[in-house]
Amino acid sequence: MHKEIYRGRKARKVALVGFLLNSVLAAFKILAGIIGSSGAVLADGVHSISDFFTDIVVIVGFKITERPEDDCHNYGHGKYESLAAVAISLFLVVVGFQLLRNGLANIVSAAQGEVLPRPGGIALAAAVISIIIKEFLFRYTLNVGKKIKSSVVIANAWHHRSDTYSSFGVLLGVGGAFFLGQRWIILDPIASVMVSLLIFKVAIDTIRPALEELVETSLNEDEIDRIEKTISNHPGVIDFHQLRTRRIGTKAAIEFHLVLDAEKELTSAHEVATAIENKLKSYFTEDSIITIHLEPDISKTR
């Protein structure tokens, strides 16, 4: 339980840092877009507002996941973390769709000869500053997410990286229009379309493992192979069967039937089961749920 509280505090801290920086960055980009006559920077500022929601999802989500097991949640509240990761992924899809739609519309407008306003220097500066801040948030958040093994924090990190891609696309468009002239403004919508496709990929990569956990998908092949070798290679184990696995937040839930010598005393059998349990927990996490059903080997008694 102490570990969940530690994870929750770390996750909320990194989300709070992101929330504060995103607040300042969004306000600055919106102002720069208005003053610098840049629709791309203005849209990017509105895009940054969506980060508020993902940061709130992380803060609220971890407040729930650190709750102890109760009568209604015997295995804890870990799946709320996966549910939060799904929510962030859906935000990414919405943002990607908006960028794609706006980019295609601007490409059509430019192709029809519509004259778009040339952005000012403040718009270019806003794009550069956005890239620097969002890349910092991505690396900082990803590092914390991997450290506490949190899918939702990692998902939020990739949301920051999607903003870096978005701002880089804006930089290309604004920079092209600013330095190369009016006819190169079409670089902005073209870059926006490319960025939207990258965001869709990030959303898919983020939502897939979260959904797999929510629908009770087994652990991956490498993890199952590690479990099987840990059990079968342990001294005294004759056989095992009915291995079932799933993931609950950062915890692994593993259960199986363990076949031991029928002559083995209960204390010795318990020691074998405990040793296997400890090995599995050292590979996964200490709070993983390992359920072992002991069975006697009756083949020799027949």
Short mmCIF file of C-alpha atoms in Angstrom, two decimals:
data_model
loop_
_atom_site.label_atom_id
_atom_site.label_comp_id
_atom_site.label_asym_id
_atom_site.label_seq_id
_atom_site.Cartn_x
_atom_site.Cartn_y
_atom_site.Cartn_z
CA MET A 1 0.00 0.00 0.00
CA HIS A 2 2.87 2.35 0.79
CA LYS A 3 4.19 1.73 -2.70
CA GLU A 4 0.89 2.81 -4.27
CA ILE A 5 0.93 6.01 -2.21
CA TYR A 6 4.51 6.69 -3.39
CA ARG A 7 3.51 6.07 -7.02
CA GLY A 8 0.48 8.30 -6.65
CA ARG A 9 2.52 11.16 -5.23
CA LYS A 10 5.13 10.88 -7.99
CA ALA A 11 2.46 10.76 -10.68
CA ARG A 12 0.53 13.72 -9.29
CA LYS A 13 3.74 15.76 -8.94
CA VAL A 14 4.75 15.26 -12.57
CA ALA A 15 1.17 15.99 -13.68
CA LEU A 16 1.11 19.19 -11.63
CA VAL A 17 4.38 20.36 -13.20
CA GLY A 18 2.89 19.68 -16.62
CA PHE A 19 -0.34 21.44 -15.71
CA LEU A 20 1.45 24.63 -14.63
CA LEU A 21 3.79 24.75 -17.63
CA ASN A 22 0.94 23.96 -20.03
CA SER A 23 -1.12 26.79 -18.55
CA VAL A 24 1.63 29.35 -19.18
CA LEU A 25 2.49 27.90 -22.59
CA ALA A 26 -1.10 27.82 -23.83
CA ALA A 27 -1.71 31.44 -22.80
CA PHE A 28 1.53 32.55 -24.45
CA LYS A 29 0.84 30.73 -27.73
CA ILE A 30 -2.71 32.06 -27.97
CA LEU A 31 -1.45 35.61 -27.36
CA ALA A 32 1.43 35.13 -29.82
CA GLY A 33 -0.96 33.74 -32.42
CA ILE A 34 -3.21 36.78 -32.14
CA ILE A 35 -0.41 39.37 -32.11
CA GLY A 36 1.64 37.56 -34.77
CA SER A 37 -1.31 36.90 -37.10
CA SER A 38 -0.64 33.17 -37.08
CA GLY A 39 -3.60 30.83 -37.21
CA ALA A 40 -1.23 27.87 -36.79
CA VAL A 41 0.22 29.16 -33.51
CA LEU A 42 -3.22 30.14 -32.27
CA ALA A 43 -4.50 26.63 -33.03
CA ASP A 44 -1.44 25.17 -31.34
CA GLY A 45 -2.27 27.22 -28.26
CA VAL A 46 -5.82 25.89 -28.22
CA HIS A 47 -4.29 22.44 -28.70
CA SER A 48 -2.25 22.95 -25.54
CA ILE A 49 -5.42 23.59 -23.58
CA SER A 50 -6.34 19.93 -24.09
CA ASP A 51 -3.30 19.05 -21.99
CA PHE A 52 -5.13 20.43 -18.96
CA PHE A 53 -7.60 17.59 -19.24
CA THR A 54 -4.96 14.88 -19.49
CA ASP A 55 -3.09 16.26 -16.49
CA ILE A 56 -6.33 16.32 -14.52
CA VAL A 57 -7.00 12.71 -15.57
CA VAL A 58 -3.60 11.69 -14.16
CA ILE A 59 -4.07 13.60 -10.90
CA VAL A 60 -7.59 12.28 -10.27
CA GLY A 61 -6.82 8.81 -11.60
CA PHE A 62 -3.93 8.21 -9.20
CA LYS A 63 -5.94 9.54 -6.31
CA ILE A 64 -8.23 6.58 -6.98
CA THR A 65 -5.61 3.91 -7.69
CA GLU A 66 -3.77 4.47 -4.41
CA ARG A 67 -6.88 3.53 -2.45
CA PRO A 68 -6.53 0.26 -0.52
CA GLU A 69 -8.35 -2.94 -1.40
CA ASP A 70 -11.94 -2.99 -0.23
CA ASP A 71 -15.03 -5.21 -0.33
CA CYS A 72 -15.93 -4.02 -3.83
CA HIS A 73 -12.36 -4.08 -5.19
CA ASN A 74 -10.62 -7.14 -3.76
CA TYR A 75 -7.69 -6.77 -6.16
CA GLY A 76 -7.26 -3.03 -5.61
CA HIS A 77 -8.01 -0.14 -7.96
CA GLY A 78 -5.20 -0.64 -10.48
CA LYS A 79 -7.48 -0.86 -13.52
CA TYR A 80 -8.53 2.76 -13.06
CA GLU A 81 -5.01 3.58 -14.21
CA SER A 82 -5.60 1.72 -17.48
CA LEU A 83 -8.96 3.43 -17.83
CA ALA A 84 -7.18 6.79 -17.48
CA ALA A 85 -4.70 5.75 -20.19
CA VAL A 86 -7.64 5.02 -22.50
CA ALA A 87 -9.06 8.48 -21.76
CA ILE A 88 -5.74 10.14 -22.67
CA SER A 89 -5.57 8.11 -25.88
CA LEU A 90 -9.05 9.32 -26.85
CA PHE A 91 -7.89 12.91 -26.25
CA LEU A 92 -5.01 12.23 -28.64
CA VAL A 93 -7.41 10.92 -31.29
CA VAL A 94 -9.60 14.03 -31.00
CA VAL A 95 -6.58 16.34 -31.24
CA GLY A 96 -5.17 14.42 -34.20
CA PHE A 97 -8.50 14.55 -36.02
CA GLN A 98 -8.79 18.32 -35.51
CA LEU A 99 -5.25 18.88 -36.83
CA LEU A 100 -5.94 16.62 -39.83
CA ARG A 101 -9.20 18.36 -40.68
CA ASN A 102 -7.77 21.86 -40.33
CA GLY A 103 -4.64 20.94 -42.29
CA LEU A 104 -6.59 19.48 -45.19
CA ALA A 105 -8.95 22.48 -45.24
CA ASN A 106 -6.01 24.92 -45.41
CA ILE A 107 -4.35 22.92 -48.18
CA VAL A 108 -7.54 23.13 -50.22
CA SER A 109 -7.84 26.86 -49.52
CA ALA A 110 -4.23 27.50 -50.57
CA ALA A 111 -4.71 25.41 -53.72
CA GLN A 112 -7.74 27.55 -54.62
CA GLY A 113 -5.62 30.69 -54.41
CA GLU A 114 -6.74 31.99 -51.04
CA VAL A 115 -4.17 34.37 -49.56
CA LEU A 116 -3.26 33.55 -45.96
CA PRO A 117 -1.72 36.17 -43.63
CA ARG A 118 2.03 36.10 -43.15
CA PRO A 119 2.94 35.33 -39.52
CA GLY A 120 5.11 37.64 -37.39
CA GLY A 121 8.30 36.96 -35.48
CA ILE A 122 6.52 36.41 -32.16
CA ALA A 123 4.65 33.49 -33.71
CA LEU A 124 7.95 31.93 -34.77
CA ALA A 125 9.37 32.43 -31.27
CA ALA A 126 6.27 30.84 -29.72
CA ALA A 127 6.76 27.71 -31.83
CA VAL A 128 10.43 27.40 -30.79
CA ILE A 129 9.67 27.92 -27.09
CA SER A 130 6.82 25.41 -27.30
CA ILE A 131 9.12 22.73 -28.73
CA ILE A 132 11.68 23.26 -25.95
CA ILE A 133 9.14 23.16 -23.11
CA LYS A 134 7.13 20.22 -24.49
CA GLU A 135 10.26 18.16 -25.13
CA PHE A 136 11.37 18.81 -21.55
CA LEU A 137 7.95 17.73 -20.26
CA PHE A 138 8.06 14.61 -22.44
CA ARG A 139 11.45 13.46 -21.16
CA TYR A 140 10.67 14.34 -17.54
CA THR A 141 7.26 12.66 -17.58
CA LEU A 142 8.48 9.57 -19.45
CA ASN A 143 11.33 9.10 -16.98
CA VAL A 144 8.93 9.23 -14.02
CA GLY A 145 6.43 6.96 -15.80
CA LYS A 146 9.06 4.28 -16.41
CA LYS A 147 10.40 4.62 -12.87
CA ILE A 148 7.00 4.00 -11.26
CA LYS A 149 5.89 1.67 -14.10
CA SER A 150 2.75 3.64 -14.86
CA SER A 151 1.01 3.27 -18.22
CA VAL A 152 -1.05 6.42 -17.68
CA VAL A 153 1.99 8.60 -16.89
CA ILE A 154 3.80 7.17 -19.92
CA ALA A 155 0.70 7.89 -22.01
CA ASN A 156 0.71 11.46 -20.76
CA ALA A 157 4.40 11.73 -21.67
CA TRP A 158 3.61 10.74 -25.25
CA HIS A 159 0.87 13.34 -25.25
CA HIS A 160 3.58 15.91 -24.50
CA ARG A 161 5.67 14.45 -27.34
CA SER A 162 2.68 14.77 -29.69
CA ASP A 163 2.63 18.47 -28.81
CA THR A 164 6.32 18.65 -29.70
CA TYR A 165 5.50 17.18 -33.12
CA SER A 166 2.63 19.62 -33.48
CA SER A 167 4.79 22.62 -32.56
CA PHE A 168 7.54 21.42 -34.90
CA GLY A 169 5.02 21.28 -37.73
CA VAL A 170 3.91 24.78 -36.80
CA LEU A 171 7.56 25.89 -36.78
CA LEU A 172 8.05 24.57 -40.32
CA GLY A 173 4.93 26.29 -41.55
CA VAL A 174 5.50 29.57 -39.77
CA GLY A 175 9.22 29.54 -40.58
CA GLY A 176 8.54 28.81 -44.24
CA ALA A 177 6.02 31.62 -44.49
CA PHE A 178 8.18 34.02 -42.50
CA PHE A 179 11.48 33.45 -44.33
CA LEU A 180 10.50 32.15 -47.79
CA GLY A 181 7.48 34.25 -48.65
CA GLN A 182 3.76 34.05 -49.25
CA ARG A 183 3.70 31.07 -51.60
CA TRP A 184 5.34 28.82 -48.99
CA ILE A 185 2.57 29.22 -46.41
CA ILE A 186 1.16 25.90 -47.66
CA LEU A 187 3.99 24.23 -45.69
CA ASP A 188 1.99 24.91 -42.54
CA PRO A 189 -1.09 22.79 -43.41
CA ILE A 190 1.05 20.08 -44.99
CA ALA A 191 3.06 19.78 -41.77
CA SER A 192 -0.17 19.72 -39.75
CA VAL A 193 -1.43 16.72 -41.72
CA MET A 194 1.84 14.85 -41.14
CA VAL A 195 1.72 15.69 -37.43
CA SER A 196 -1.85 14.42 -37.13
CA LEU A 197 -0.81 11.03 -38.54
CA LEU A 198 1.99 10.78 -35.97
CA ILE A 199 -0.47 11.61 -33.20
CA PHE A 200 -2.82 8.86 -34.38
CA LYS A 201 0.06 6.36 -34.16
CA VAL A 202 0.90 7.46 -30.61
CA ALA A 203 -2.77 7.13 -29.63
CA ILE A 204 -2.96 3.59 -31.00
CA ASP A 205 0.29 2.53 -29.31
CA THR A 206 -1.01 3.95 -26.01
CA ILE A 207 -4.54 2.60 -26.05
CA ARG A 208 -3.69 -0.97 -27.14
CA PRO A 209 -2.00 -2.19 -23.91
CA ALA A 210 -4.56 -0.37 -21.75
CA LEU A 211 -7.46 -2.06 -23.51
CA GLU A 212 -5.71 -5.43 -23.33
CA GLU A 213 -5.52 -5.08 -19.56
CA LEU A 214 -9.14 -4.00 -19.24
CA VAL A 215 -10.34 -7.07 -21.20
CA GLU A 216 -8.18 -9.40 -19.08
CA THR A 217 -5.57 -10.29 -21.71
CA SER A 218 -2.86 -12.66 -20.48
CA LEU A 219 0.72 -11.52 -19.88
CA ASN A 220 2.97 -11.50 -22.92
CA GLU A 221 4.83 -14.58 -24.17
CA ASP A 222 8.18 -13.63 -22.64
CA GLU A 223 6.60 -13.10 -19.22
CA ILE A 224 4.70 -16.40 -19.40
CA ASP A 225 7.86 -18.21 -20.48
CA ARG A 226 9.68 -16.70 -17.48
CA ILE A 227 6.89 -17.90 -15.16
CA GLU A 228 6.94 -21.43 -16.58
CA LYS A 229 10.72 -21.73 -16.27
CA THR A 230 10.65 -20.35 -12.71
CA ILE A 231 8.10 -22.99 -11.68
CA SER A 232 9.44 -26.01 -13.57
CA ASN A 233 13.11 -25.41 -12.64
CA HIS A 234 12.43 -25.12 -8.92
CA PRO A 235 13.67 -28.12 -6.89
CA GLY A 236 10.90 -30.46 -5.77
CA VAL A 237 8.37 -29.46 -8.42
CA ILE A 238 6.97 -32.45 -10.32
CA ASP A 239 4.54 -30.63 -12.57
CA PHE A 240 2.18 -27.67 -12.82
CA HIS A 241 -0.93 -26.85 -14.85
CA GLN A 242 -3.86 -24.44 -15.25
CA LEU A 243 -1.57 -21.42 -15.42
CA ARG A 244 -3.60 -18.23 -15.70
CA THR A 245 -2.24 -14.69 -15.87
CA ARG A 246 -3.43 -11.10 -16.22
CA ARG A 247 -2.32 -7.61 -15.31
CA ILE A 248 -3.91 -5.24 -12.79
CA GLY A 249 -2.30 -1.83 -13.11
CA THR A 250 1.39 -2.42 -12.40
CA LYS A 251 0.69 -5.72 -10.65
CA ALA A 252 0.73 -9.16 -12.24
CA ALA A 253 -1.95 -11.63 -11.19
CA ILE A 254 -0.76 -15.24 -11.56
CA GLU A 255 -2.43 -18.47 -10.50
CA PHE A 256 -1.60 -22.11 -11.15
CA HIS A 257 -1.81 -25.64 -9.75
CA LEU A 258 1.49 -26.97 -8.39
CA VAL A 259 2.08 -30.74 -8.28
CA LEU A 260 4.44 -31.97 -5.54
CA ASP A 261 5.45 -35.34 -4.10
CA ALA A 262 2.49 -36.86 -2.23
CA GLU A 263 4.84 -37.83 0.62
CA LYS A 264 6.01 -34.26 1.17
CA GLU A 265 4.94 -32.74 4.47
CA LEU A 266 2.65 -29.72 4.44
CA THR A 267 5.35 -27.46 5.88
CA SER A 268 7.83 -28.45 3.16
CA ALA A 269 5.21 -28.04 0.43
CA HIS A 270 4.40 -24.59 1.74
CA GLU A 271 8.08 -23.64 1.69
CA VAL A 272 8.34 -24.65 -1.97
CA ALA A 273 5.26 -22.64 -2.90
CA THR A 274 6.51 -19.61 -0.95
CA ALA A 275 9.93 -19.76 -2.61
CA ILE A 276 8.35 -19.82 -6.07
CA GLU A 277 6.03 -16.97 -5.10
CA ASN A 278 8.97 -14.84 -3.95
CA LYS A 279 10.89 -15.51 -7.18
CA LEU A 280 7.93 -14.43 -9.28
CA LYS A 281 7.41 -11.30 -7.20
CA SER A 282 11.07 -10.38 -7.57
CA TYR A 283 10.66 -10.55 -11.35
CA PHE A 284 7.36 -8.66 -11.48
CA THR A 285 6.47 -6.50 -8.45
CA GLU A 286 6.34 -7.19 -4.72
CA ASP A 287 2.62 -6.46 -4.64
CA SER A 288 1.82 -8.91 -7.45
CA ILE A 289 -0.91 -11.42 -6.66
CA ILE A 290 0.35 -15.03 -6.79
CA THR A 291 -2.19 -17.80 -6.08
CA ILE A 292 -0.86 -21.37 -5.88
CA HIS A 293 -3.05 -24.44 -5.49
CA LEU A 294 -1.05 -27.39 -4.15
CA GLU A 295 -1.74 -30.88 -5.47
CA PRO A 296 -0.15 -34.25 -4.54
CA ASP A 297 1.40 -36.40 -7.27
CA ILE A 298 -0.97 -39.38 -7.31
CA SER A 299 0.67 -41.13 -10.27
CA LYS A 300 2.98 -43.11 -7.99
CA THR A 301 0.19 -44.21 -5.68
CA ARG A 302 -1.75 -45.99 -8.39
#
